[in-house]
Short mmCIF file of C-alpha atoms and ligand atoms in Angstrom, two decimals:
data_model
loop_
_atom_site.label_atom_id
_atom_site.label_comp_id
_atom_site.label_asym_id
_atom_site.label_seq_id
_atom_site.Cartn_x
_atom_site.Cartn_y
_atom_site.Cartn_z
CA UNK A 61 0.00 0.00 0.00
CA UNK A 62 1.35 3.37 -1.25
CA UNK A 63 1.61 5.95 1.84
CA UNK A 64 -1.02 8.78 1.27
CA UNK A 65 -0.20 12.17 1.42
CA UNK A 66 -2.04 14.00 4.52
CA UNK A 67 -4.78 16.16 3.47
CA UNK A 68 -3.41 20.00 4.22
CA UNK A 69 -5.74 22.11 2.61
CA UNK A 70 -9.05 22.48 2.59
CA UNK A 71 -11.88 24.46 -0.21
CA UNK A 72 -14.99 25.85 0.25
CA UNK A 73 -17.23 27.02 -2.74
CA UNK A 74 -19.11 30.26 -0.97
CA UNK A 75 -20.30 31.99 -4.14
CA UNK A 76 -23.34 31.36 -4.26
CA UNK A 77 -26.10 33.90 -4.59
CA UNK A 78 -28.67 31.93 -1.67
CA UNK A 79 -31.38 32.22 -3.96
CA UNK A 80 -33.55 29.72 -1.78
CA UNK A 81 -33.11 32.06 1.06
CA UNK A 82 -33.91 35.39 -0.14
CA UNK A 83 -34.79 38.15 0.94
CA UNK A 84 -32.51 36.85 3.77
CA UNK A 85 -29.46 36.72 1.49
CA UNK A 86 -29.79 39.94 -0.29
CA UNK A 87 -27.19 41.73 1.72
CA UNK A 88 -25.55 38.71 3.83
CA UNK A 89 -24.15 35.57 2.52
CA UNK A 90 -25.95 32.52 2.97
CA UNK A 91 -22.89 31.34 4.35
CA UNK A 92 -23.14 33.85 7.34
CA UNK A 93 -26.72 33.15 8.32
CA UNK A 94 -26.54 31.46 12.01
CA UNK A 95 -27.00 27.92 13.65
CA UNK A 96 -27.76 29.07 17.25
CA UNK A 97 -24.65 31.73 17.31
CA UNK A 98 -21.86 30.62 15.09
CA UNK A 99 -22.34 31.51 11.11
CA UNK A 100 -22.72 28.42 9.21
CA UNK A 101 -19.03 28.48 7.32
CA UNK A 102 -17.99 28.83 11.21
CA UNK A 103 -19.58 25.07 11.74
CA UNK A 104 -17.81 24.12 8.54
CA UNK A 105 -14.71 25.55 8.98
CA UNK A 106 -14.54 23.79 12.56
CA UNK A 107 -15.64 20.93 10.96
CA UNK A 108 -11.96 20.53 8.75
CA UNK A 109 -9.80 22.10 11.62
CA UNK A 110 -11.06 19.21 13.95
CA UNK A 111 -10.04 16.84 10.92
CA UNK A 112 -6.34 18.50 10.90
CA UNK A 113 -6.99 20.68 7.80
CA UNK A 114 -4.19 23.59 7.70
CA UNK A 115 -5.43 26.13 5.17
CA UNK A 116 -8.34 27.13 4.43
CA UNK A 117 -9.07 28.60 1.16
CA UNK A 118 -12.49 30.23 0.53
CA UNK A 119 -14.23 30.62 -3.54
CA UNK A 120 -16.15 33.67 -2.80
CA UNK A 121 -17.86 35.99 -5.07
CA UNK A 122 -19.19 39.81 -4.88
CA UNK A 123 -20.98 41.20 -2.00
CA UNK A 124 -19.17 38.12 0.38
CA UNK A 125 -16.45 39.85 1.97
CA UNK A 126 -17.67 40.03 5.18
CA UNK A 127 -16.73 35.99 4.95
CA UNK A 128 -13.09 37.11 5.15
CA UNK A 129 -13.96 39.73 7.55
CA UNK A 130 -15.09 36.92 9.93
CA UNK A 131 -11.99 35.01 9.36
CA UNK A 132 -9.96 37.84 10.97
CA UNK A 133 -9.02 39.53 13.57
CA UNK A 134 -11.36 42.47 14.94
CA UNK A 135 -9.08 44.44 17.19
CA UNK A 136 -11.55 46.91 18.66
CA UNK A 137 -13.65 43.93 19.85
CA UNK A 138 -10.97 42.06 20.66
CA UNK A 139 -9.91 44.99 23.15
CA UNK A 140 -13.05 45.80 24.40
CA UNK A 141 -13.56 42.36 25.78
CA UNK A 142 -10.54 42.06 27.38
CA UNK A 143 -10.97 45.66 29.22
CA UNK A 144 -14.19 44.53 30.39
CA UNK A 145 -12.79 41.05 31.98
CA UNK A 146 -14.81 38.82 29.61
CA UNK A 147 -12.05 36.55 28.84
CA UNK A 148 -14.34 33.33 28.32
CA UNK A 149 -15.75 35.08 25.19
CA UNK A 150 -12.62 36.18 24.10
CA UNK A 151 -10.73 33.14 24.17
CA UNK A 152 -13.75 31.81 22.44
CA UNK A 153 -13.86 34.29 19.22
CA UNK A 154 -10.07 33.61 19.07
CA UNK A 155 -10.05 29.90 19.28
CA UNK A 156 -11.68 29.69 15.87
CA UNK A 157 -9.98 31.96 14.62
CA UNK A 158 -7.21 30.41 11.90
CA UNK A 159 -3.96 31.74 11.95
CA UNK A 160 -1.93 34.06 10.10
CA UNK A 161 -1.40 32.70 6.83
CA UNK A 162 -4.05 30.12 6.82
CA UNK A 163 -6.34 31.90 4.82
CA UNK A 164 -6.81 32.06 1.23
CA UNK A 165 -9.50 34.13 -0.95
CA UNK A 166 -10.20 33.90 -4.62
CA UNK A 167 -13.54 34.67 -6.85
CA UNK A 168 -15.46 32.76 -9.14
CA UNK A 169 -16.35 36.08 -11.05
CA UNK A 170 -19.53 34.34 -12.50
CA UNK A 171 -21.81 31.74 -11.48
CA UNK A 172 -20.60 28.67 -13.77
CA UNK A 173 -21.24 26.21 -11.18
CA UNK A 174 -19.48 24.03 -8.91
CA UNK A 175 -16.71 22.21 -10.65
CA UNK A 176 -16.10 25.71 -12.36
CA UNK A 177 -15.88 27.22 -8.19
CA UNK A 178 -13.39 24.47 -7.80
CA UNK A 179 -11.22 24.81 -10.72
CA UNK A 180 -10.79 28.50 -9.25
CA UNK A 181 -9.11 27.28 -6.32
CA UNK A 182 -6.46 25.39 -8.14
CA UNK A 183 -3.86 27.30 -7.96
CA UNK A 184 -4.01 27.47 -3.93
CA UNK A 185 -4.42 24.29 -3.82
CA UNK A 186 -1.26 23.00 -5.84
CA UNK A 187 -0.15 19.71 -6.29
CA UNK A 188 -1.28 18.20 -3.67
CA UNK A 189 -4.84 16.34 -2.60
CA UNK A 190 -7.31 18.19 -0.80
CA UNK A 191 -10.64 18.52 1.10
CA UNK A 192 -13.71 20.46 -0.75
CA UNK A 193 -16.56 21.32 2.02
CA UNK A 194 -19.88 22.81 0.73
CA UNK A 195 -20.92 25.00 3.50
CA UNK A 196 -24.83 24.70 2.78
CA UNK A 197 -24.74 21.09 4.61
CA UNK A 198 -23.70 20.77 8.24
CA UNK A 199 -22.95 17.43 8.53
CA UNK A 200 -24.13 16.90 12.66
CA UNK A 201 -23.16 13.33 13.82
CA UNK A 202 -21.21 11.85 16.62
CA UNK A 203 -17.51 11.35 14.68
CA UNK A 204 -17.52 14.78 12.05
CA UNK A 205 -17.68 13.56 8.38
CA UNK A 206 -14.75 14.91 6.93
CA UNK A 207 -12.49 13.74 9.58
CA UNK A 208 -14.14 10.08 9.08
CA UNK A 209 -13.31 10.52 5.54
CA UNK A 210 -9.50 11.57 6.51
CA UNK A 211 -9.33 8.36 8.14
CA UNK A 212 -10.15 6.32 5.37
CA UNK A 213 -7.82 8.39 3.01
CA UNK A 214 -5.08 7.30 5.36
CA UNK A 215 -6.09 3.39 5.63
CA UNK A 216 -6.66 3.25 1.92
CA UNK A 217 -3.41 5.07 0.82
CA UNK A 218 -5.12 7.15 -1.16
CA UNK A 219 -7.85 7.80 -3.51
CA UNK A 220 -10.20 9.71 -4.08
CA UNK A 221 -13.16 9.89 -1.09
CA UNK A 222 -16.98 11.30 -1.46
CA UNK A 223 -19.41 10.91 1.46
CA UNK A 224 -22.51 9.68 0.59
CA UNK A 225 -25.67 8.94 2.65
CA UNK A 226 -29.37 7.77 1.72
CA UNK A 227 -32.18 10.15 0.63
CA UNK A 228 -36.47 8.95 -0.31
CA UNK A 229 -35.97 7.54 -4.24
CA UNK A 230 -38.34 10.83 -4.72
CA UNK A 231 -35.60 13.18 -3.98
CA UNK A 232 -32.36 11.21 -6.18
CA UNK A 233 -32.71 13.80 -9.49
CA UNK A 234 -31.48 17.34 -6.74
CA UNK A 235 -28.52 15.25 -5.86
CA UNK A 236 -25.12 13.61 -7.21
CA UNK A 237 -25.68 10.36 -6.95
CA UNK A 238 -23.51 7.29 -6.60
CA UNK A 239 -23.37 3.44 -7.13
CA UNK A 240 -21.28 1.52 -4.96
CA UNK A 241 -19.79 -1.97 -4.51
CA UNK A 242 -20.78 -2.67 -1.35
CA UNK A 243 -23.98 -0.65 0.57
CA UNK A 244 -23.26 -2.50 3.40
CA UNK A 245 -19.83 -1.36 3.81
CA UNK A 246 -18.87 2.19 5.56
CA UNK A 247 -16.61 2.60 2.72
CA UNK A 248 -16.81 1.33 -1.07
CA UNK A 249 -15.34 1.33 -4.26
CA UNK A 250 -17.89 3.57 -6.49
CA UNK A 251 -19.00 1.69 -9.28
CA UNK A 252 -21.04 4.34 -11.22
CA UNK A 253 -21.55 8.49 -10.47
CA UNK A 254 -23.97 10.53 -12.42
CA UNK A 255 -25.33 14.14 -11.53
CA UNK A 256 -28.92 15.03 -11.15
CA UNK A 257 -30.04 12.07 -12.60
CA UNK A 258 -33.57 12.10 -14.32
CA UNK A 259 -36.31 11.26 -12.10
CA UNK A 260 -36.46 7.12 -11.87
CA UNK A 261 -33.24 6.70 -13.58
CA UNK A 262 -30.94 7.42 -10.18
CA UNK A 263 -28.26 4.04 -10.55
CA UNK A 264 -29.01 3.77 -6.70
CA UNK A 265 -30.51 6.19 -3.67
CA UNK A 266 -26.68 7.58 -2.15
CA UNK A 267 -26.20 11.05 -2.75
CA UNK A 268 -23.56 13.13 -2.64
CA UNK A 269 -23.93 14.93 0.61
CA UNK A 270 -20.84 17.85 -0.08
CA UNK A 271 -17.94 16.78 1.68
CA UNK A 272 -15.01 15.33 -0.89
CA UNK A 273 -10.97 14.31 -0.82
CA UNK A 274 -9.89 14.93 -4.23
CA UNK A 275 -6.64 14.54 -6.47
CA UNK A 276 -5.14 17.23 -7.53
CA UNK A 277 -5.89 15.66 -11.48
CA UNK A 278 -9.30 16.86 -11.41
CA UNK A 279 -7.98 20.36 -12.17
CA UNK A 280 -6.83 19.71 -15.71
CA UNK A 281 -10.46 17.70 -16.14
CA UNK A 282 -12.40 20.68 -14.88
CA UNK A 283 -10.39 23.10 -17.06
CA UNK A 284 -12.31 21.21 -20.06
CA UNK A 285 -15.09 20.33 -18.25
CA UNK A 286 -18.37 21.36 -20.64
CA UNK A 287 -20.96 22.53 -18.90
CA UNK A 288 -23.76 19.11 -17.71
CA UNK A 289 -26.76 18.86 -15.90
CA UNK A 290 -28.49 22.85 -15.56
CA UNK A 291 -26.11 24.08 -17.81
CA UNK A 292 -23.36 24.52 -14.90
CA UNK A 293 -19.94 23.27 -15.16
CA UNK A 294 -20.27 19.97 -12.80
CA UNK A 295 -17.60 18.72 -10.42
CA UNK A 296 -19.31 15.24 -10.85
CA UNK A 297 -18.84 15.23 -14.49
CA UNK A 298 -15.09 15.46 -14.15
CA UNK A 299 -14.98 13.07 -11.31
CA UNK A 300 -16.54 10.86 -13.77
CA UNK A 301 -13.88 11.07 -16.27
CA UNK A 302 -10.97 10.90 -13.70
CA UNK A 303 -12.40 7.77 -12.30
CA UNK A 304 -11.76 5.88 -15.39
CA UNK A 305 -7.75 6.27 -15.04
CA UNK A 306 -6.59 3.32 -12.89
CA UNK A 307 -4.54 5.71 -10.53
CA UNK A 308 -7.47 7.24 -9.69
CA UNK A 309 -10.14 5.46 -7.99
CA UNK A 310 -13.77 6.64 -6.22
CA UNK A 311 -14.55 5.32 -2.41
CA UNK A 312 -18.22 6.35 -0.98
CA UNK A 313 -17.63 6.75 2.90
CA UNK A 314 -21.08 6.47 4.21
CA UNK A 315 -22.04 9.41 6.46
CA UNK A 316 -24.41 7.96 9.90
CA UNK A 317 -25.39 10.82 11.00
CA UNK A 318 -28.26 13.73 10.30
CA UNK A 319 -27.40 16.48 7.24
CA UNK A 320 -29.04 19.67 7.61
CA UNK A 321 -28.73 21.67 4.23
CA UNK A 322 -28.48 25.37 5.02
CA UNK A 323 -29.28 27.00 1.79
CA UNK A 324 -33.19 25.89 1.90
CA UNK A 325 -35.56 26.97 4.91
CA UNK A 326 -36.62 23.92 6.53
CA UNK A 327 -33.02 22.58 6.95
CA UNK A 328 -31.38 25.62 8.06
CA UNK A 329 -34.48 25.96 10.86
CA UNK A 330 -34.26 22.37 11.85
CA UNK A 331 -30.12 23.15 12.21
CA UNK A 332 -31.01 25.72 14.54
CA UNK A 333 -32.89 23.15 16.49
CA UNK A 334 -30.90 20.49 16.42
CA UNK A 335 -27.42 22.33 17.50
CA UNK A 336 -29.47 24.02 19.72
CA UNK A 337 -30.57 21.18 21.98
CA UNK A 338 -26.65 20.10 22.47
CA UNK A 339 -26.00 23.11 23.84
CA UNK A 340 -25.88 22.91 27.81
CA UNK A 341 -26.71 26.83 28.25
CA UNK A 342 -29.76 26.20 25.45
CA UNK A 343 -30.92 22.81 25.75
CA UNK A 344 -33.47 22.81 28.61
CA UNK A 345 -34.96 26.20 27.89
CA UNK A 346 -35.53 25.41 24.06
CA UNK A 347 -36.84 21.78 24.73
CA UNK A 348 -39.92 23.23 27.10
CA UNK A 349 -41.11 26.36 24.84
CA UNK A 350 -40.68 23.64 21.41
CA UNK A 351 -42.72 21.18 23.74
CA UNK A 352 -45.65 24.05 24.69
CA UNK A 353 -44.99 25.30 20.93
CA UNK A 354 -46.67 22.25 19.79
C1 G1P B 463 -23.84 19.82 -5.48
C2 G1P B 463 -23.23 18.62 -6.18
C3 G1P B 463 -24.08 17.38 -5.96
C4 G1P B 463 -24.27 17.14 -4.47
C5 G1P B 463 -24.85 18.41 -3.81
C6 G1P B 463 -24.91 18.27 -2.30
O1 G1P B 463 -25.06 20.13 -6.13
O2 G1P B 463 -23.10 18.91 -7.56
O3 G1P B 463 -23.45 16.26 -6.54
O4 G1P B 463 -25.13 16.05 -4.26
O5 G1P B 463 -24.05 19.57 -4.10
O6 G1P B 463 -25.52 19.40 -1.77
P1 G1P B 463 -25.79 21.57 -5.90
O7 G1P B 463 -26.39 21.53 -4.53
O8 G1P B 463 -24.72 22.61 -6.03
O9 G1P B 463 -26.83 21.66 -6.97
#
């Protein structure tokens, strides 16, 4: 078995206009709407630090750069909450924050889709394999997702990694969808990948839930990548066509636990709810009023 390399860098596609969400997203990024009190790319973000991820480079587009506001210091703040003695919420804001150095910004310029987002990044990224994150889906379950999906990188020496999880066969045509060798398994060689399939045609019911380790070959792939399924440049498509070299296999690692996505109401409420009964300050207050709610 061929040693992997260890996954350093991490992308996240935050260009998106959050046209499900409007008029919420009109003047704030999707991406900085809140579950309980941390922005959503916070959760993400978190989410590949806890999995050892280094840098952290953000595809962002006009009218986001608040996103890299967030990612930085805010001195005034910063001083006023140490003057007034509130050092727990200090050492908080500056616990998540990455270091100098660890941040990286680029823009898509025009909404091309996904594997278009992606190939933007590749200079940042390099020659190396890395970690893509969509921030609409927290991924809430008791080992995080990408750091499960680490793990297997490591055991299988290297690859290529999606995470996939079930969704009703009624819902298979909004998703990236994948066939795999083994559904039993926690992790599988893929067999087939198709995006958006039409309705009743899906090759199986695992979707592609937004958390990927990819090889640095997709890059030349997505530089010719035509544009697929809504007329957007799709990262599946090129996945497709780098599965087929030898060197490059797929492996589903099957996600156990609940995905909230973000970017449409009801999943970014039920976030809210869910995060918000693990919290010890939250939990007991929020059970009671959802229970007399109802
Ligand atoms: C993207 C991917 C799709 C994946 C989905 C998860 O689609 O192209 O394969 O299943 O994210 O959210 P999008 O949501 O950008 O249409």
């Amino acid at each position: 078995m061929s040693k992997a390399k260890r996954i350093r860098k991490a992308v996240f596609p935050v260009a998106g206009l959050g046209t499900r969400f409007l008029p919420a997203t009109k003047a704030v990024p999707k991406e900085m709407l809140t579950v309980v009190d941390k922005p959503v790319i916070q959760h993400v973000v978190n989410e590949a630090r806890a999995a050892g991820i280094e840098h952290f480079i953000f595809v962002t587009g006009r009218g986001k750069a608040c996103i890299e506001d967030h990612f930085d210091h805010q001195f005034e703040l910063e001083a006023t909450l140490a003057g007034k003695k509130k050092t727990k919420e200090l050492q908080e804001l500056l616990s998540e924050l990455p270091g100098a150095g660890q941040t990286s910004f680029t823009r898509q310029q025009a909404p091309r889709g996904l594997g278009h987002a992606v190939w933007c990044a590749r200079d940042l990224v390099g020659d190396e394999p890395f970690a893509l994150l969509l921030p609409d889906m927290l991924h809430h379950g008791a080992t995080p997702c990408l750091q499960e999906m680490v793990d297997a990188y490591a055991e299988t020496g290297g690859g290529n990694f999606v995470a996939v999880s079930p969704v009703p066969d009624d819902q298979t045509h909004q998703y990236g969808i994948v066939g795999v060798e083994d559904r039993e398994a926690k992790v599988s060689r893929i067999t087939t990948m198709v995006e958006k399939p039409p309705k009743g045609t899906a090759p199986s019911n695992l979707h592609i839930t937004g958390r990927y380790i990819l090889d640095p070959d997709i890059f030349p792939l997505l530089a010719k990548q035509e544009a697929g399924a809504g007329g957007e440049i799709q990262l599946t498509d090129a996945m497709i066509t780098l599965s087929a070299s030898k060197k490059n296999p797929f492996h589903a690692v099957r996600f156990d636990g609940t995905i909230y996505d973000c970017g449409s109401k009801i999943g970014f409420l039920l976030a809210n709810v869910a995060y918000g009964l693990e919290r010890e300050d939250l939990a007991a207050d929020l059970r009671r009023a959802i229970k007399e709610m109802l």
